[in-house]
mmCIF file of C-alpha atoms in Angstrom:
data_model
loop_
_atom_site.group_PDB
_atom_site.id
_atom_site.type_symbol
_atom_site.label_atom_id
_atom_site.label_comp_id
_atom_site.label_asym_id
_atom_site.label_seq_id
_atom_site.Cartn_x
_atom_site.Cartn_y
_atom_site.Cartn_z
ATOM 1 C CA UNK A 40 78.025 106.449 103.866
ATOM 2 C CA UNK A 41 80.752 109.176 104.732
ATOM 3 C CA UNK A 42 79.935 112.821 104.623
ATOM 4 C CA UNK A 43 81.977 112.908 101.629
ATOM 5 C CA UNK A 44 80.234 110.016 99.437
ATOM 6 C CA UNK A 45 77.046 111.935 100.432
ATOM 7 C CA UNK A 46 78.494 115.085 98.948
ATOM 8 C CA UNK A 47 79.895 113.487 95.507
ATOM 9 C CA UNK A 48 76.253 111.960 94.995
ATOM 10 C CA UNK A 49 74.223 115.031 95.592
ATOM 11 C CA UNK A 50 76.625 116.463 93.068
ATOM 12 C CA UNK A 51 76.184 113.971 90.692
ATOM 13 C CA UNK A 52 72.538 114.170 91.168
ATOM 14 C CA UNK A 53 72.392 117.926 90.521
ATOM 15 C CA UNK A 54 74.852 117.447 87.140
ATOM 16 C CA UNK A 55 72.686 114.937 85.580
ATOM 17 C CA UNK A 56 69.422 117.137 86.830
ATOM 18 C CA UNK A 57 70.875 120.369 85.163
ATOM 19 C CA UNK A 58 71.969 117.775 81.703
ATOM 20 C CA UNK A 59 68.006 117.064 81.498
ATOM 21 C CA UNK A 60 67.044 120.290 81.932
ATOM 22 C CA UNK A 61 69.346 121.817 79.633
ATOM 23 C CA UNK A 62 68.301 119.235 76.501
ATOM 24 C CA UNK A 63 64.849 120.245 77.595
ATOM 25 C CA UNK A 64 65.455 123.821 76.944
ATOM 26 C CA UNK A 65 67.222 123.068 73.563
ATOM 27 C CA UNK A 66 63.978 120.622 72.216
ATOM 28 C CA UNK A 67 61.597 123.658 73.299
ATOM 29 C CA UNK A 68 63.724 125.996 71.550
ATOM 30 C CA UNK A 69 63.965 123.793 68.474
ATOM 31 C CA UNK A 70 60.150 122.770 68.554
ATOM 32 C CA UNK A 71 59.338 126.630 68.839
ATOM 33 C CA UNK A 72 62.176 127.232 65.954
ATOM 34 C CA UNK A 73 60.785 124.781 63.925
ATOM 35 C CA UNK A 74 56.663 126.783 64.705
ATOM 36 C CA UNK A 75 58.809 129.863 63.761
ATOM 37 C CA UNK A 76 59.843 128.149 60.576
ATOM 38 C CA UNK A 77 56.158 126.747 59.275
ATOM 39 C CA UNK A 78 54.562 129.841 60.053
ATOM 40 C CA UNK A 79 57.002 131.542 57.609
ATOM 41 C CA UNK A 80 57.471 129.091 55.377
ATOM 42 C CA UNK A 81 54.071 127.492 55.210
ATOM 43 C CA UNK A 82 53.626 127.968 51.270
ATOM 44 C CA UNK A 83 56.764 126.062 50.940
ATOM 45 C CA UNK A 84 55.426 123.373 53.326
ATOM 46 C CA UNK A 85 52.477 123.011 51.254
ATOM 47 C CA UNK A 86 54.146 122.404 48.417
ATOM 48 C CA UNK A 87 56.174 119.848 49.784
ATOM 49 C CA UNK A 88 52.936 117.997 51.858
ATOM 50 C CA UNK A 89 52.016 115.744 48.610
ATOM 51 C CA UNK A 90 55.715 114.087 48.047
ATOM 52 C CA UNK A 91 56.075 113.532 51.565
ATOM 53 C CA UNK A 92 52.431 112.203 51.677
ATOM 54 C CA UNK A 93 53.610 109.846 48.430
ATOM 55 C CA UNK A 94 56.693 108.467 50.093
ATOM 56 C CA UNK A 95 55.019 107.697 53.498
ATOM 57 C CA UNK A 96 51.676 105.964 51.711
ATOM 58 C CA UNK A 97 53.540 103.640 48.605
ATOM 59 C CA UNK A 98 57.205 103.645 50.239
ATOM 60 C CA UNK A 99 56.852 103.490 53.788
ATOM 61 C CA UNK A 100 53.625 102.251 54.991
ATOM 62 C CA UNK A 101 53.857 99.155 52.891
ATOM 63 C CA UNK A 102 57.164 98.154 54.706
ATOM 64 C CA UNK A 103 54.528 96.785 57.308
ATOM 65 C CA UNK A 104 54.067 94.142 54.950
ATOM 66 C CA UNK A 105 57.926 93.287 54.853
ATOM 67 C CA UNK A 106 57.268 90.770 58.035
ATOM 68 C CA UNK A 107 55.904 88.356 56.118
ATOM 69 C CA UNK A 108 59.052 87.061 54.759
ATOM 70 C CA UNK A 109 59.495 85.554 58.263
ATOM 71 C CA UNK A 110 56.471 84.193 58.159
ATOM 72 C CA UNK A 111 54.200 81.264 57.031
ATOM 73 C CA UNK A 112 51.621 84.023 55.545
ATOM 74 C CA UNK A 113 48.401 82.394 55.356
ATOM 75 C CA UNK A 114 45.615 85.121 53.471
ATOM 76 C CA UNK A 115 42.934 83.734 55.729
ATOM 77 C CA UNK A 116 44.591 85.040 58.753
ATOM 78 C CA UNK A 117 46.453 87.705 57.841
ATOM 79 C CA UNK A 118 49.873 89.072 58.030
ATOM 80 C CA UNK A 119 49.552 89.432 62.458
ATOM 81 C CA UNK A 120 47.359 86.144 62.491
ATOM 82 C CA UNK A 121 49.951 84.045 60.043
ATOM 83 C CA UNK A 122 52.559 82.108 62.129
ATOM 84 C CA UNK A 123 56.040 83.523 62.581
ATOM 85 C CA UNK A 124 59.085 81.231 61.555
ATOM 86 C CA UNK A 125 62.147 83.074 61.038
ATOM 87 C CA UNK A 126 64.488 82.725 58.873
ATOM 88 C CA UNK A 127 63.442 79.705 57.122
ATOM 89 C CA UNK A 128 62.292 81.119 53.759
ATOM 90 C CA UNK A 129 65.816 82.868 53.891
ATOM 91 C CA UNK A 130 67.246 79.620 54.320
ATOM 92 C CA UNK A 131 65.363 77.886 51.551
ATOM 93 C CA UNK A 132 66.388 80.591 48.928
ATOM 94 C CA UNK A 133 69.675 79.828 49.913
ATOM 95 C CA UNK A 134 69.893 76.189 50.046
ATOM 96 C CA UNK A 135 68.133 76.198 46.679
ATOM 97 C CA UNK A 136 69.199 75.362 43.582
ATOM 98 C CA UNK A 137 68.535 78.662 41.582
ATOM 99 C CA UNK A 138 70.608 80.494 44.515
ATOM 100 C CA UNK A 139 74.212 80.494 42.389
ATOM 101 C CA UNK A 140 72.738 80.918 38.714
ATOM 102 C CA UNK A 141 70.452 83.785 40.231
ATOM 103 C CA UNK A 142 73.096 85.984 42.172
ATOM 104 C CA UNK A 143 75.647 85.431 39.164
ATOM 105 C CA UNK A 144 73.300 86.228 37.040
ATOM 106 C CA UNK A 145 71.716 89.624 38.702
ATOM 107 C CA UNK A 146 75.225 90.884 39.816
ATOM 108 C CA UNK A 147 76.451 89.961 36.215
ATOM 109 C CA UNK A 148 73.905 92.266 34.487
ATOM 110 C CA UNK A 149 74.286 94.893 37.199
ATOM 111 C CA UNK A 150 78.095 95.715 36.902
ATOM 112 C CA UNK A 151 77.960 94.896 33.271
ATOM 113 C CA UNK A 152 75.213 97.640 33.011
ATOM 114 C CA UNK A 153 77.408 99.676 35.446
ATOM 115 C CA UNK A 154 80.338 99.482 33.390
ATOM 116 C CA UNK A 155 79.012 100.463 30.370
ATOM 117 C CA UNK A 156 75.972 102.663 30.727
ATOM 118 C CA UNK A 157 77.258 105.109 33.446
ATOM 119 C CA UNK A 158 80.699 106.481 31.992
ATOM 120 C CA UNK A 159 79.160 106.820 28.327
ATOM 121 C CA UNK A 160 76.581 109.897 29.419
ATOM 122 C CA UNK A 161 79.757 111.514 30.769
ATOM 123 C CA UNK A 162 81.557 111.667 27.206
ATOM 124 C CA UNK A 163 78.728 112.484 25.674
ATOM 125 C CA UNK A 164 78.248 115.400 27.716
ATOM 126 C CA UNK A 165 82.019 116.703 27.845
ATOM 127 C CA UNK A 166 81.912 116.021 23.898
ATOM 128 C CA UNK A 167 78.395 117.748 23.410
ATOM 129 C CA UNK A 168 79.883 120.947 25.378
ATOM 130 C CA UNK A 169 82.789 121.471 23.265
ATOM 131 C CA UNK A 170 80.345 121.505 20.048
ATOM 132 C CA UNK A 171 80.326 125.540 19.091
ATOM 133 C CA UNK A 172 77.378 124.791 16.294
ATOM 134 C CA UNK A 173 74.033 125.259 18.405
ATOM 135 C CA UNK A 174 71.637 124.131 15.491
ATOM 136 C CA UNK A 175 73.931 121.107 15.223
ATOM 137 C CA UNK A 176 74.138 120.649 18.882
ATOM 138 C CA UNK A 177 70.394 120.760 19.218
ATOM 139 C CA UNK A 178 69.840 118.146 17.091
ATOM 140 C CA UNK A 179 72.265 115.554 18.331
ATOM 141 C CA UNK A 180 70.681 115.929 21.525
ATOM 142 C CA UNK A 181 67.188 115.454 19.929
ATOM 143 C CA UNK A 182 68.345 112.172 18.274
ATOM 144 C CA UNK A 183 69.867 110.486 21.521
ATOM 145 C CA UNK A 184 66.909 111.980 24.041
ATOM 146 C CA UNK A 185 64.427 110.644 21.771
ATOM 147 C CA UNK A 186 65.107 106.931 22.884
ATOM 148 C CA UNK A 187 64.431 107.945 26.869
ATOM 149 C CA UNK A 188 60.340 108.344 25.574
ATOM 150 C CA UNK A 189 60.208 104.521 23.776
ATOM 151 C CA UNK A 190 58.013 102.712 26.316
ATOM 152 C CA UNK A 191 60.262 99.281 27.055
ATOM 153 C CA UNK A 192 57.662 96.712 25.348
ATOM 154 C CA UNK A 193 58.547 98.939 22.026
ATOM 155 C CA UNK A 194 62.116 98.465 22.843
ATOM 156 C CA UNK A 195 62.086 94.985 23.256
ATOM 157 C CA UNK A 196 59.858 94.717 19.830
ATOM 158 C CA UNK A 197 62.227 96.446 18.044
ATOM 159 C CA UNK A 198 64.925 94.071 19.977
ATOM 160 C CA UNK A 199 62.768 90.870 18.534
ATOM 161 C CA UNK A 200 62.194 92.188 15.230
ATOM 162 C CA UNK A 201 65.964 93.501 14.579
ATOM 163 C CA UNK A 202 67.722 90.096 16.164
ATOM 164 C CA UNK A 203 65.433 87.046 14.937
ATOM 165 C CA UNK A 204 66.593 84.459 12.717
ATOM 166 C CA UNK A 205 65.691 86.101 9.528
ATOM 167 C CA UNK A 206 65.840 89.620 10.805
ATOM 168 C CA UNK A 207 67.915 92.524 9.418
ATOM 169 C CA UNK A 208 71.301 91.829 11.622
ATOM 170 C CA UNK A 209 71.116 88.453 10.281
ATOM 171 C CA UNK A 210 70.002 89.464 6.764
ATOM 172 C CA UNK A 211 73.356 91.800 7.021
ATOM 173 C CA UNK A 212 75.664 88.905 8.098
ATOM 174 C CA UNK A 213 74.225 86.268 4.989
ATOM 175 C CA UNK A 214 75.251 89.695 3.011
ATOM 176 C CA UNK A 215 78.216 89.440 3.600
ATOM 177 C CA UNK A 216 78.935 85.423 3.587
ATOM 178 C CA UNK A 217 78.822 84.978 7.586
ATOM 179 C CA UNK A 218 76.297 82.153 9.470
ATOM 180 C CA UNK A 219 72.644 83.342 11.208
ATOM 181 C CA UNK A 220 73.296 83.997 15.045
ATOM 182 C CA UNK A 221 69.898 83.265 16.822
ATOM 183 C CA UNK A 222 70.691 86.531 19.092
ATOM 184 C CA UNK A 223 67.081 86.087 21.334
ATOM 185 C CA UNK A 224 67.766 82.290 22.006
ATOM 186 C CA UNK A 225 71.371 82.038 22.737
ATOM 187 C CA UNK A 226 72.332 82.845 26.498
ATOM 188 C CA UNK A 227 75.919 83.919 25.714
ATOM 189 C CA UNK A 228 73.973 87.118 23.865
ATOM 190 C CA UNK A 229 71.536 87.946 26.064
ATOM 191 C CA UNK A 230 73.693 89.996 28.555
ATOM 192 C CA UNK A 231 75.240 92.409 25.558
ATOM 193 C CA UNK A 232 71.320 92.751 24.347
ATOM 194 C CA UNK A 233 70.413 93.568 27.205
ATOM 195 C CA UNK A 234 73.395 96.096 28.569
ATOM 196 C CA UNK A 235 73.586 97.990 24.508
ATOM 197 C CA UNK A 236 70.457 98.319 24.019
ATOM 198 C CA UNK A 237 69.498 99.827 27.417
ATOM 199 C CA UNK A 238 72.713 101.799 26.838
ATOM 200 C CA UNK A 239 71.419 103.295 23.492
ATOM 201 C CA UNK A 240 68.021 103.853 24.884
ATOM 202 C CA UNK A 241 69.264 105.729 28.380
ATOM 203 C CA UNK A 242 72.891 107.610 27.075
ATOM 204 C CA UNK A 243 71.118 110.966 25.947
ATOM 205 C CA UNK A 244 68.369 110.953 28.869
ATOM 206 C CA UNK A 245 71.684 110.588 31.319
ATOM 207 C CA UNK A 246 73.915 113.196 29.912
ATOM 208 C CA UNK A 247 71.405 115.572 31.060
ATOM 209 C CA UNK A 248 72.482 116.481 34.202
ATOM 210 C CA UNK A 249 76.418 116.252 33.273
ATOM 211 C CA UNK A 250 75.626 118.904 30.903
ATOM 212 C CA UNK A 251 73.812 121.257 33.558
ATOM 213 C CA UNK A 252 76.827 120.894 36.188
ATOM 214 C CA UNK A 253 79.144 121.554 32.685
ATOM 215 C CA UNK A 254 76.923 125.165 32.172
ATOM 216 C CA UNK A 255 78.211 126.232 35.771
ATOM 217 C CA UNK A 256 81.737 126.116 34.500
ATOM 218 C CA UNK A 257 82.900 129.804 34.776
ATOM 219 C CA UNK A 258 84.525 130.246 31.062
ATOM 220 C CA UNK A 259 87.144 132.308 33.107
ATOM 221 C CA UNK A 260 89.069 129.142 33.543
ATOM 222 C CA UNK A 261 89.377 128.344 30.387
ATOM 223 C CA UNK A 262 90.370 131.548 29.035
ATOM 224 C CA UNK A 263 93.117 131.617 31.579
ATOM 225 C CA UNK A 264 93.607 128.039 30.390
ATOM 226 C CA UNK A 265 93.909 129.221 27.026
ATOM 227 C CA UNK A 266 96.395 131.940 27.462
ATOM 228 C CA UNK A 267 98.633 129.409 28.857
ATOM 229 C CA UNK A 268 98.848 127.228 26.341
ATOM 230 C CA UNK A 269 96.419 124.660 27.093
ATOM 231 C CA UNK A 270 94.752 122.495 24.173
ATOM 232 C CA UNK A 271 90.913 121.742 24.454
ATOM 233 C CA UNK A 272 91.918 117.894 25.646
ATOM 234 C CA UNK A 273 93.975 119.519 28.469
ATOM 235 C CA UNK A 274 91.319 121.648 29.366
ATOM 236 C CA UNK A 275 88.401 119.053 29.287
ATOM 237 C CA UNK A 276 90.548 116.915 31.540
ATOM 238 C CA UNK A 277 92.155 119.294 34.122
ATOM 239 C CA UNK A 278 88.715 122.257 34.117
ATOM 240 C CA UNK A 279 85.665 120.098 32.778
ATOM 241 C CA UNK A 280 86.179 116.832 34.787
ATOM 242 C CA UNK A 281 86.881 118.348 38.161
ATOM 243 C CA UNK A 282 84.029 120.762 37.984
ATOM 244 C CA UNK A 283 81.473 117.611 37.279
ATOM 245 C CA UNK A 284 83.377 115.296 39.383
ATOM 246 C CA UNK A 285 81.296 115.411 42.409
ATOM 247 C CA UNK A 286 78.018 114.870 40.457
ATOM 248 C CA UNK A 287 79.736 112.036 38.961
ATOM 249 C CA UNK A 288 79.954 111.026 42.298
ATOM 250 C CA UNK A 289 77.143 111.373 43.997
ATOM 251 C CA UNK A 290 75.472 109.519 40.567
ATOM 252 C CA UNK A 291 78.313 106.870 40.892
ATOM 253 C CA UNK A 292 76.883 106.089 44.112
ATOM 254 C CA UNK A 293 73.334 105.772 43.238
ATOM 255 C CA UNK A 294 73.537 103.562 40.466
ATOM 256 C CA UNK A 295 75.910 100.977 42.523
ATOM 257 C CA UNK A 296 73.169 101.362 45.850
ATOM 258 C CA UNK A 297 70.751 100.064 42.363
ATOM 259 C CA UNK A 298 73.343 97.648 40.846
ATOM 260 C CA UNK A 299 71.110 94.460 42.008
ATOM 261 C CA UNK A 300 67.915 95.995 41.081
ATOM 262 C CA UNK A 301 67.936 94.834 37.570
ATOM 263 C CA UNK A 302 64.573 95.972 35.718
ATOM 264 C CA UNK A 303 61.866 93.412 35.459
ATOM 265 C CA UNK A 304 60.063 94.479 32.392
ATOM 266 C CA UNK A 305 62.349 94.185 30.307
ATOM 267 C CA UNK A 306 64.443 91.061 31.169
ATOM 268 C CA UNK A 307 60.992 89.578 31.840
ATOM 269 C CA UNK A 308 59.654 90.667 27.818
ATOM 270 C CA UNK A 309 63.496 89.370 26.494
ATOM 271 C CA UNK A 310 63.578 86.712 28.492
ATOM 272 C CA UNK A 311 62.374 82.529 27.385
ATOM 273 C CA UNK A 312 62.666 78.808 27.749
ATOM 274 C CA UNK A 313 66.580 78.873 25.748
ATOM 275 C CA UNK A 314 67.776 81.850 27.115
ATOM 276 C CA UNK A 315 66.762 81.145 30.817
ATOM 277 C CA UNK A 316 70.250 79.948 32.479
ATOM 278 C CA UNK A 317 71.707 83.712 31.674
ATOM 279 C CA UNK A 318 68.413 85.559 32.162
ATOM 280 C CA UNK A 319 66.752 84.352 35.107
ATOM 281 C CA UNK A 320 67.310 87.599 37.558
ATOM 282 C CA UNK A 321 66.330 87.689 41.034
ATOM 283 C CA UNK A 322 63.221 90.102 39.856
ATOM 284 C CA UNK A 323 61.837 87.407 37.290
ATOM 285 C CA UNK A 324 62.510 84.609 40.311
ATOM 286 C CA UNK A 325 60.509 87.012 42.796
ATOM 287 C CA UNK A 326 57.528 86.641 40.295
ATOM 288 C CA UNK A 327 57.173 83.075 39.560
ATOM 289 C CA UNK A 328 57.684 82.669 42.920
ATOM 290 C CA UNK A 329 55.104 85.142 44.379
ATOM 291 C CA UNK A 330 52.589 85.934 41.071
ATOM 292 C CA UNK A 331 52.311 82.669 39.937
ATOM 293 C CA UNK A 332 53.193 80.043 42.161
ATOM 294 C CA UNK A 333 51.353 82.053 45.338
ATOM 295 C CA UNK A 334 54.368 81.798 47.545
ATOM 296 C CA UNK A 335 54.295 85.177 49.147
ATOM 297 C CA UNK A 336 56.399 84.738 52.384
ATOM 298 C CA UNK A 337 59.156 82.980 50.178
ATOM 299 C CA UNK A 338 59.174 85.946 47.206
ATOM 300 C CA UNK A 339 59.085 88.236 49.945
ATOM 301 C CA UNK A 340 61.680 86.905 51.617
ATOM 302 C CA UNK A 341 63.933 86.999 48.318
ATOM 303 C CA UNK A 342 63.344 90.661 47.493
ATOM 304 C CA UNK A 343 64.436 91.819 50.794
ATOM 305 C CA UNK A 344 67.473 89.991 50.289
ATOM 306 C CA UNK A 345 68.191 91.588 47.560
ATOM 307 C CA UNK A 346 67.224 95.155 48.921
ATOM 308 C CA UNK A 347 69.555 94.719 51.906
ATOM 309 C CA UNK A 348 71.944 93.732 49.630
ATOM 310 C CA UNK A 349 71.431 96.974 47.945
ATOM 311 C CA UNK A 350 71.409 98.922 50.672
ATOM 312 C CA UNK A 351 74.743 97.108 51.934
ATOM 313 C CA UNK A 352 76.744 98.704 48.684
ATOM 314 C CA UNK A 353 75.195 101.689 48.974
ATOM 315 C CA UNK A 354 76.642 103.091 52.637
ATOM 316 C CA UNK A 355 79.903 101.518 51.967
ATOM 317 C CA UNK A 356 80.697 103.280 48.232
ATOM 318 C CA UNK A 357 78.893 106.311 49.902
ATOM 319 C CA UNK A 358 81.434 105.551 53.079
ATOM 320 C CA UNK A 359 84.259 104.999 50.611
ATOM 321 C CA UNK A 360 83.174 107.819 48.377
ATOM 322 C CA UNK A 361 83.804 110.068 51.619
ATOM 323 C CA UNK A 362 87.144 109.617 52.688
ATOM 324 C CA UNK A 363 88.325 109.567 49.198
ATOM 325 C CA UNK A 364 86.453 111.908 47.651
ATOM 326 C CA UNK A 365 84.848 114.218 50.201
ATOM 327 C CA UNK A 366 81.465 114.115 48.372
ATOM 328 C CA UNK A 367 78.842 111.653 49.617
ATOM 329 C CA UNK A 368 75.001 111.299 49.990
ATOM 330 C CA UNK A 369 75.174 111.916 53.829
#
C-alpha cells in the first residue's frame, strides 16, 4: 500500500469517526432536550400516560397474537409451541369459495357507505351555518344528533319492525295499491338498508366537526364578499368550502383507510339465511370462522388480510391526498 492509499484511509477513518461522534452529540442533546421537556411538562405527561398506556395494552400488545395466522395454532401448546406454516391459511381463504362473494360484498358496502354517508354531513353543515334563527338551528341539530345515542340492536329493531312483511312501509305501499316488498329477506335491499339507515343514524353526529372548522371562518370574507356582489351560493362555494376543505380531507382519508372495515354488529343483527349472498362481510366470515367453528389461525389469517388491505388505501389516498392537495395525515 502506497503512502498515498495510506493517507486517503486514515482520512476516511477519521471522517466516519467524527460522523459517529457528531450523531452521538445530537442523541445526547436530544435525550437531555427531551429530560428538559418532562421536567417542564410533566403535568402534561401525566395526563397523556393513560391513552398511551390504552393503546400499547388493547392495540399494540395484542399484535403478538397476529402470528398465529401463519400458524397451525394448537391451544394446548400455545401460540410459540403451535407449528409455523406460512402462508397456507392465506392461501385457503383465497382458493375458497366465499373469497369473490366476500370481497364484492365488503368493498360493495364500503364505497357504497363512502359515497353516501361522508358528503351528506358536509351539506348539512354548510346548510346548518347559513341558518340565522338560533332557536331553530338548535333544534334541527337536536333532531339529527339524537340518532348518534340509539345503541345499534335498537336500530336494527326499529329496521325489523319498520321493513317486515306487514310492517308500516309495506302497510304504506298496500295504501296506495302497490305489492309487499319483503325488505329484510331480499338481498338486492339489504345494501340500501344498510347504507340509509346508517346514514340517518350518523349524518348529525358527523356534521359536528364541519361545523367547528365553519366557526373559524373570519366573517371578514364574507363581508368583503358581500360588498362585491357575491350571493350566499357564491360565497358558500368560493369562502365556506375552501376554509373546511382540508378537514374534509384529512376525514376523506380516514374513512377510505376504514372502507373494508364494515361494522359487525350490525350486518351481523340484519343479516339471515335469504339475505346471506349480499350480506356475508368479511367481519361476519371472521366469526363463523373463528367463534364458532374454532378455526383461529384461519379467522386470523382473514382479518389481517383485510387490515393490510386497509392499511394499503390508506398511505396511498393519504400519498395522493399530498401531492394534490397538500394536506395529509403525515
Amino acid at each position: 500500500m502506497t503512502l498515498l492509499d495510506k493517507t486517503t484511509v486514515e482520512d476516511k477513518t477519521s471522517k466516519t469517526q467524527r460522523f459517529f461522534k457528531k450523531q452521538s452529540k445530537v442523541k445526547k442533546n436530544h435525550l437531555v432536550e427531551w429530560k428538559k421537556s418532562i421536567k417542564k411538562n410533566w403535568e402534561l405527561y401525566l395526563l397523556l400516560a393513560p391513552v398511551i398506556l390504552y393503546f400499547l395494552v388493547f392495540h399494540y400488545y395484542p399484535l403478538y397474537g397476529v402470528q398465529i395466522a401463519f400458524k397451525d395454532f394448537i391451544a394446548t401448546k400455545g401460540i410459540m409451541g403451535s407449528p409455523w406454516v406460512g402462508f397456507k391459511h392465506f392461501e385457503r381463504f383465497f382458493d375458497s369459495y366465499y373469497f369473490w362473494r366476500l370481497i364484492k360484498n365488503t368493498i360493495g358496502i364500503g364505497v357504497f357507505t363512502l359515497l353516501i354517508s361522508f358528503p351528506i354531513p358536509i351539506i348539512i353543515a354548510l346548510l346548518l351555518n347559513e341558518v340565522k334563527s338560533l332557536r331553530f338551528k338548535k333544534f334541527v341539530q337536536t333532531v339529527i344528533y339524537a340518532p348518534h345515542f340509539l345503541s345499534t340492536v335498537v336500530v336494527v329493531g326499529m329496521l325489523l319492525l319498520f321493513l317486515k312483511s306487514d310492517g308500516m312501509i309495506n302497510q304504506i305501499i298496500l295504501l296506495f295499491g302497490g305489492t309487499p316488498i319483503d325488505f329484510i329477506s331480499e338481498p338486492a335491499w339489504f345494501k340500501s338498508i344498510y347504507v340509509l339507515s346508517d346514514v340517518w343514524q350518523t349524518m348529525g353526529w358527523s356534521s359536528i366537526i364541519y361545523i367547528a372548522a365553519l366557526a373559524a371562518v373570519d366573517p371578514a370574507q364574507h363581508e368583503a364578499a358581500m360588498i362585491d356582489g357575491a350571493s350566499k351560493f357564491q360565497r358558500i362555494i368560493h369562502i365556506n368550502i375552501p376554509a373546511i376543505m382540508p378537514t374534509i380531507v384529512i376525514l376523506f382519508i380516514l374513512n377510505v383507510g376504514s372502507v373494508m372495515a364494515i361494522g359487525f354488529e350490525k350486518v351481523f343483527l340484519m343479516q339471515n339465511d335469504l339475505n346471506m349472498s349480499a350480506s356475508d362481510v368479511i367481519s361476519t366470515f371472521v366469526y363463523r370462522s373463528g367463534i364458532l367453528e374454532a378455526q383461529y389461525s384461519f379467522s386470523a389469517a382473514v382479518g389481517l388480510f383485510n387490515s393490510i388491505i386497509n392499511f394499503i388505501l390508506l398511505i396511498m389516498v393519504n400519498k395522493i391526498a399530498k401531492k394534490v392537495s397538500d394536506t395529509s395525515l403525515w
